[in-house]
Amino acid sequence: MSIPLNAAPGAELPKSGRLSRLRAGLALVVENRSALVGLVCVSLLLLVALFAPLIAPYEVDAFTDGVLEGPSWMHPFGIDQIGRDVFSRVVEGTRISLAVGLLAVTISLVAGTIIGLLAGYYGGMVDSVLMRAMDIVLALPYVLMAVLIAAILGPSLQNGIIAIGLVRIPRFARVVRGATMSVAQLQYVEAARSIGASDFRIILHEILPNILGPLIVYFTLSLGDAILAAAVLSFLGLGAQPPMPEWGAMLNEAQRYLTTHPFLSVFPGIFIFVTVLSFNLLGDGLRDVLDPKSRR
Amino acid sequence: MNDMSDKTPRAAQADGDLAVTGLSVSFPVRGGGLLPFLRGKERAAVRAVQDVTLAVRRGEMVGVAGESGSGKSTLARAFVQLQAPTGGRVTLGGQPVSSLDPLAFREQVQMVFQDPYNSLNPRRKVGTIITDSLVVHKRGTPAERRAQALEMLDRVHLTPAHFDRYPHELSGGQRQRVAIARALILNPKFLILDEPTSALDVSVQAKVIDLIQELERDLNLGSLFITHDLNLIGYLTDRVAVMYMGRIVESGAVETIWANPLHPYTRALMEATPSHKSVRGKTRALLKGEIPSNVNLPRGCAFHTRCPRRIPGICDTALPLPQTVEGRTVACHLYNDLPGAAPFAAGPGEEPAA
């Protein structure tokens, strides 16, 4: 081996890698107080969803010996109009809401990312055609979309998920397109082309890994929105149908008793609020961490 | 002075040359609206490279010099097929590149980019970046590719420890070595270097230059070295082409041109270069004015707006044709047999040597 021109090239290299970067990122999240609150709440919700059957003291559809009772030690969130334990139902609802959010946003993520990558990478006519199509979808409110789908396929949670997922595709496409365009003009993309890499390879290996930051942020922020949208659809009767313990559907059932037994609405409402808020806090925090411009 | 003519680039292309012939690249200017388009007007375009003919032989380093905006980088990109020419053609070994298999072409012609902070994917390890060239060209097994990459790292004076590093863990000079390794692992015959040292610290530049020289010699590469640094060209290259506004104004053997630049632009560039020996002690005649717009090119010789020796009535109307003068090719009216033309080399009143 010839004598290296650099003095001991290996010596000054820091001992780091993916792990230390992850740790540094985590430290930044912890520093950011609202992001930390978001992270803790989201983790708690995930745990609740994961262990729902262990946490819930009663079966979701089991009748207890009371009807329309306020909170007590036995039933912390009270008993609903047909004698079911509200706490058990809210806990089970966490599972449903998180799953619904995840499924809906995954639909938007996958379709939106593919469309955004193609539009941003190829530009020109491909970009124009795809993005004008996205503009059309963007003009549709999700409730209208859900009504449409419900009219065709009948109202169900599954159709609600599809409606919410479809409507959010253009937003993902826009985020991905913008990020793709800014990455595509970087020299390493050109370098990949100069070694002969195919477009598919460039998109997969050079562009996609470098747009994950904004994508993760937008995914997290969208989860909150999608959960809220699912609750709205269920409340309107376009999503989950009773007796499914979905939070929005529970609110729908509870609205008749809003004046007489408000606790029936309060607890599912609080859970919707907290869930949406914590995903938004986490998303904002992640944006601060992942956006290099926000760093000192 | 004609004894230097054996060094001129007008010699016929040998087999295996990488060459561009009459190459032009222009970019349509966005905007302007639909109206001029409907009226059938010619759309405005940035003419980055115009009618450039240049060949690179194996074992030879050709320098391309010029200011920012002179079309150097576009020329480099056209050489490696990253930029489709709007006119003229690129040939490899006499064959038009468009008729070659893209991968077969890339196997033989590789490029090193200007900014090593920008030309390496931050999410991929050095080893992946280097072996990727082999993966794309379907060469070897993973183990073979790794061995080859390690060998390449050694060639560019990095250590095997760098294989598992991310680009952000490396210095600018180390990154540029990685970029060179990525280009050379395919074992190309030609290497296009687009200002490979301009983004580096001066102390690091020298080391990278040494490496490039060493590799060029060892691998018998033909290379095109794009830079604005005339000292570097004088030190490194065999031949030089000076570009102004997309055209080659003077080209030939470096020692010929450096000893006595004929084109007023080459002369001005050299006088603007601080440490060049030909101007030491002399007062510098710096060019006045900015480089004109690439969209609305000046009529006639593009340099006439800034030329200290322009001939009124000629330079602003007719395009000077390249001709052989004193062992190099120069495109300037001063060396035409035109009335009022007086070249630098000849004394006042004498006929220009054609």
PDB file of N, CA and C in Angstrom, chain A residues 213-263:
ATOM      1  N   GLY A 213     -37.692  12.460   5.468  1.00  0.00           N
ATOM      2  CA  GLY A 213     -37.917  13.428   6.544  1.00  0.00           C
ATOM      3  C   GLY A 213     -39.281  14.086   6.445  1.00  0.00           C
ATOM      4  N   PRO A 214     -39.513  14.868   5.391  1.00  0.00           N
ATOM      5  CA  PRO A 214     -40.817  15.507   5.257  1.00  0.00           C
ATOM      6  C   PRO A 214     -41.958  14.502   5.184  1.00  0.00           C
ATOM      7  N   LEU A 215     -41.666  13.321   4.650  1.00  0.00           N
ATOM      8  CA  LEU A 215     -42.705  12.303   4.513  1.00  0.00           C
ATOM      9  C   LEU A 215     -43.153  11.803   5.894  1.00  0.00           C
ATOM     10  N   ILE A 216     -42.187  11.541   6.764  1.00  0.00           N
ATOM     11  CA  ILE A 216     -42.512  11.060   8.114  1.00  0.00           C
ATOM     12  C   ILE A 216     -43.299  12.125   8.871  1.00  0.00           C
ATOM     13  N   VAL A 217     -42.873  13.368   8.748  1.00  0.00           N
ATOM     14  CA  VAL A 217     -43.570  14.466   9.419  1.00  0.00           C
ATOM     15  C   VAL A 217     -45.017  14.533   8.934  1.00  0.00           C
ATOM     16  N   TYR A 218     -45.180  14.496   7.620  1.00  0.00           N
ATOM     17  CA  TYR A 218     -46.523  14.636   7.089  1.00  0.00           C
ATOM     18  C   TYR A 218     -47.385  13.429   7.444  1.00  0.00           C
ATOM     19  N   PHE A 219     -46.775  12.255   7.484  1.00  0.00           N
ATOM     20  CA  PHE A 219     -47.486  11.036   7.878  1.00  0.00           C
ATOM     21  C   PHE A 219     -48.033  11.191   9.297  1.00  0.00           C
ATOM     22  N   THR A 220     -47.188  11.662  10.201  1.00  0.00           N
ATOM     23  CA  THR A 220     -47.599  11.801  11.599  1.00  0.00           C
ATOM     24  C   THR A 220     -48.714  12.825  11.751  1.00  0.00           C
ATOM     25  N   LEU A 221     -48.534  13.976  11.103  1.00  0.00           N
ATOM     26  CA  LEU A 221     -49.563  15.013  11.181  1.00  0.00           C
ATOM     27  C   LEU A 221     -50.883  14.502  10.608  1.00  0.00           C
ATOM     28  N   SER A 222     -50.796  13.704   9.533  1.00  0.00           N
ATOM     29  CA  SER A 222     -51.998  13.215   8.875  1.00  0.00           C
ATOM     30  C   SER A 222     -52.749  12.203   9.728  1.00  0.00           C
ATOM     31  N   LEU A 223     -52.000  11.454  10.569  1.00  0.00           N
ATOM     32  CA  LEU A 223     -52.655  10.460  11.414  1.00  0.00           C
ATOM     33  C   LEU A 223     -53.712  11.122  12.287  1.00  0.00           C
ATOM     34  N   GLY A 224     -53.351  12.242  12.903  1.00  0.00           N
ATOM     35  CA  GLY A 224     -54.305  12.966  13.740  1.00  0.00           C
ATOM     36  C   GLY A 224     -55.532  13.377  12.947  1.00  0.00           C
ATOM     37  N   ASP A 225     -55.280  13.972  11.792  1.00  0.00           N
ATOM     38  CA  ASP A 225     -56.372  14.428  10.936  1.00  0.00           C
ATOM     39  C   ASP A 225     -57.276  13.275  10.529  1.00  0.00           C
ATOM     40  N   ALA A 226     -56.665  12.158  10.156  1.00  0.00           N
ATOM     41  CA  ALA A 226     -57.444  11.019   9.669  1.00  0.00           C
ATOM     42  C   ALA A 226     -58.297  10.434  10.783  1.00  0.00           C
ATOM     43  N   ILE A 227     -57.765  10.394  11.994  1.00  0.00           N
ATOM     44  CA  ILE A 227     -58.528   9.872  13.132  1.00  0.00           C
ATOM     45  C   ILE A 227     -59.734  10.764  13.398  1.00  0.00           C
ATOM     46  N   LEU A 228     -59.485  12.087  13.322  1.00  0.00           N
ATOM     47  CA  LEU A 228     -60.582  13.037  13.506  1.00  0.00           C
ATOM     48  C   LEU A 228     -61.632  12.855  12.407  1.00  0.00           C
ATOM     49  N   ALA A 229     -61.153  12.717  11.165  1.00  0.00           N
ATOM     50  CA  ALA A 229     -62.073  12.558  10.035  1.00  0.00           C
ATOM     51  C   ALA A 229     -62.909  11.288  10.203  1.00  0.00           C
ATOM     52  N   ALA A 230     -62.262  10.212  10.677  1.00  0.00           N
ATOM     53  CA  ALA A 230     -62.989   8.956  10.870  1.00  0.00           C
ATOM     54  C   ALA A 230     -64.067   9.127  11.929  1.00  0.00           C
ATOM     55  N   ALA A 231     -63.731   9.863  12.987  1.00  0.00           N
ATOM     56  CA  ALA A 231     -64.709  10.099  14.046  1.00  0.00           C
ATOM     57  C   ALA A 231     -65.883  10.913  13.512  1.00  0.00           C
ATOM     58  N   VAL A 232     -65.561  11.917  12.689  1.00  0.00           N
ATOM     59  CA  VAL A 232     -66.617  12.748  12.109  1.00  0.00           C
ATOM     60  C   VAL A 232     -67.551  11.894  11.247  1.00  0.00           C
ATOM     61  N   LEU A 233     -66.955  11.069  10.383  1.00  0.00           N
ATOM     62  CA  LEU A 233     -67.776  10.226   9.505  1.00  0.00           C
ATOM     63  C   LEU A 233     -68.656   9.289  10.321  1.00  0.00           C
ATOM     64  N   SER A 234     -68.093   8.703  11.365  1.00  0.00           N
ATOM     65  CA  SER A 234     -68.871   7.783  12.192  1.00  0.00           C
ATOM     66  C   SER A 234     -69.973   8.538  12.915  1.00  0.00           C
ATOM     67  N   PHE A 235     -69.657   9.765  13.358  1.00  0.00           N
ATOM     68  CA  PHE A 235     -70.661  10.578  14.035  1.00  0.00           C
ATOM     69  C   PHE A 235     -71.822  10.868  13.097  1.00  0.00           C
ATOM     70  N   LEU A 236     -71.502  11.098  11.823  1.00  0.00           N
ATOM     71  CA  LEU A 236     -72.542  11.383  10.835  1.00  0.00           C
ATOM     72  C   LEU A 236     -73.232  10.122  10.346  1.00  0.00           C
ATOM     73  N   GLY A 237     -72.760   8.971  10.808  1.00  0.00           N
ATOM     74  CA  GLY A 237     -73.376   7.717  10.399  1.00  0.00           C
ATOM     75  C   GLY A 237     -72.840   7.171   9.092  1.00  0.00           C
ATOM     76  N   LEU A 238     -71.741   7.761   8.603  1.00  0.00           N
ATOM     77  CA  LEU A 238     -71.172   7.318   7.332  1.00  0.00           C
ATOM     78  C   LEU A 238     -70.011   6.356   7.526  1.00  0.00           C
ATOM     79  N   GLY A 239     -69.568   6.212   8.778  1.00  0.00           N
ATOM     80  CA  GLY A 239     -68.413   5.360   9.026  1.00  0.00           C
ATOM     81  C   GLY A 239     -68.814   4.142   9.828  1.00  0.00           C
ATOM     82  N   ALA A 240     -68.174   3.998  11.007  1.00  0.00           N
ATOM     83  CA  ALA A 240     -68.465   2.847  11.859  1.00  0.00           C
ATOM     84  C   ALA A 240     -69.926   2.871  12.291  1.00  0.00           C
ATOM     85  N   GLN A 241     -70.546   1.699  12.268  1.00  0.00           N
ATOM     86  CA  GLN A 241     -71.955   1.603  12.640  1.00  0.00           C
ATOM     87  C   GLN A 241     -72.068   1.021  14.044  1.00  0.00           C
ATOM     88  N   PRO A 242     -73.079   1.453  14.810  1.00  0.00           N
ATOM     89  CA  PRO A 242     -73.287   0.837  16.118  1.00  0.00           C
ATOM     90  C   PRO A 242     -73.541  -0.661  15.917  1.00  0.00           C
ATOM     91  N   PRO A 243     -73.147  -1.527  16.808  1.00  0.00           N
ATOM     92  CA  PRO A 243     -72.623  -1.241  18.153  1.00  0.00           C
ATOM     93  C   PRO A 243     -71.101  -1.119  18.221  1.00  0.00           C
ATOM     94  N   MET A 244     -70.418  -0.882  17.109  1.00  0.00           N
ATOM     95  CA  MET A 244     -68.961  -0.806  17.159  1.00  0.00           C
ATOM     96  C   MET A 244     -68.521   0.349  18.065  1.00  0.00           C
ATOM     97  N   PRO A 245     -67.610   0.098  18.990  1.00  0.00           N
ATOM     98  CA  PRO A 245     -67.226   1.146  19.946  1.00  0.00           C
ATOM     99  C   PRO A 245     -66.252   2.160  19.347  1.00  0.00           C
ATOM    100  N   GLU A 246     -66.573   2.715  18.177  1.00  0.00           N
ATOM    101  CA  GLU A 246     -65.723   3.746  17.593  1.00  0.00           C
ATOM    102  C   GLU A 246     -66.098   5.057  18.284  1.00  0.00           C
ATOM    103  N   TRP A 247     -65.106   5.915  18.540  1.00  0.00           N
ATOM    104  CA  TRP A 247     -65.382   7.128  19.322  1.00  0.00           C
ATOM    105  C   TRP A 247     -66.452   8.000  18.677  1.00  0.00           C
ATOM    106  N   GLY A 248     -66.358   8.207  17.389  1.00  0.00           N
ATOM    107  CA  GLY A 248     -67.344   9.049  16.704  1.00  0.00           C
ATOM    108  C   GLY A 248     -68.735   8.431  16.764  1.00  0.00           C
ATOM    109  N   ALA A 249     -68.792   7.101  16.590  1.00  0.00           N
ATOM    110  CA  ALA A 249     -70.075   6.410  16.659  1.00  0.00           C
ATOM    111  C   ALA A 249     -70.645   6.497  18.072  1.00  0.00           C
ATOM    112  N   MET A 250     -69.759   6.438  19.079  1.00  0.00           N
ATOM    113  CA  MET A 250     -70.218   6.565  20.461  1.00  0.00           C
ATOM    114  C   MET A 250     -70.801   7.955  20.699  1.00  0.00           C
ATOM    115  N   LEU A 251     -70.145   8.971  20.133  1.00  0.00           N
ATOM    116  CA  LEU A 251     -70.667  10.335  20.271  1.00  0.00           C
ATOM    117  C   LEU A 251     -72.043  10.439  19.630  1.00  0.00           C
ATOM    118  N   ASN A 252     -72.187   9.786  18.500  1.00  0.00           N
ATOM    119  CA  ASN A 252     -73.458   9.806  17.794  1.00  0.00           C
ATOM    120  C   ASN A 252     -74.566   9.229  18.676  1.00  0.00           C
ATOM    121  N   GLU A 253     -74.260   8.073  19.294  1.00  0.00           N
ATOM    122  CA  GLU A 253     -75.262   7.448  20.163  1.00  0.00           C
ATOM    123  C   GLU A 253     -75.546   8.307  21.387  1.00  0.00           C
ATOM    124  N   ALA A 254     -74.467   9.037  21.819  1.00  0.00           N
ATOM    125  CA  ALA A 254     -74.599   9.764  23.082  1.00  0.00           C
ATOM    126  C   ALA A 254     -75.305  11.096  22.927  1.00  0.00           C
ATOM    127  N   GLN A 255     -75.437  11.575  21.692  1.00  0.00           N
ATOM    128  CA  GLN A 255     -75.923  12.949  21.551  1.00  0.00           C
ATOM    129  C   GLN A 255     -77.367  13.119  22.034  1.00  0.00           C
ATOM    130  N   ARG A 256     -78.152  12.028  22.005  1.00  0.00           N
ATOM    131  CA  ARG A 256     -79.528  12.135  22.477  1.00  0.00           C
ATOM    132  C   ARG A 256     -79.576  12.413  23.984  1.00  0.00           C
ATOM    133  N   TYR A 257     -78.495  12.019  24.684  1.00  0.00           N
ATOM    134  CA  TYR A 257     -78.472  12.170  26.136  1.00  0.00           C
ATOM    135  C   TYR A 257     -77.570  13.318  26.558  1.00  0.00           C
ATOM    136  N   LEU A 258     -77.217  14.204  25.581  1.00  0.00           N
ATOM    137  CA  LEU A 258     -76.229  15.237  25.851  1.00  0.00           C
ATOM    138  C   LEU A 258     -76.663  16.128  27.014  1.00  0.00           C
ATOM    139  N   THR A 259     -77.959  16.457  27.090  1.00  0.00           N
ATOM    140  CA  THR A 259     -78.408  17.361  28.151  1.00  0.00           C
ATOM    141  C   THR A 259     -78.566  16.629  29.469  1.00  0.00           C
ATOM    142  N   THR A 260     -79.010  15.386  29.402  1.00  0.00           N
ATOM    143  CA  THR A 260     -79.269  14.662  30.645  1.00  0.00           C
ATOM    144  C   THR A 260     -78.047  13.917  31.168  1.00  0.00           C
ATOM    145  N   HIS A 261     -77.285  13.296  30.307  1.00  0.00           N
ATOM    146  CA  HIS A 261     -76.128  12.509  30.744  1.00  0.00           C
ATOM    147  C   HIS A 261     -74.886  12.876  29.932  1.00  0.00           C
ATOM    148  N   PRO A 262     -74.346  14.067  30.188  1.00  0.00           N
ATOM    149  CA  PRO A 262     -73.237  14.563  29.348  1.00  0.00           C
ATOM    150  C   PRO A 262     -71.983  13.687  29.415  1.00  0.00           C
ATOM    151  N   PHE A 263     -71.780  12.951  30.487  1.00  0.00           N
ATOM    152  CA  PHE A 263     -70.534  12.159  30.603  1.00  0.00           C
ATOM    153  C   PHE A 263     -70.386  11.159  29.457  1.00  0.00           C
TER     154      PHE A 263
END
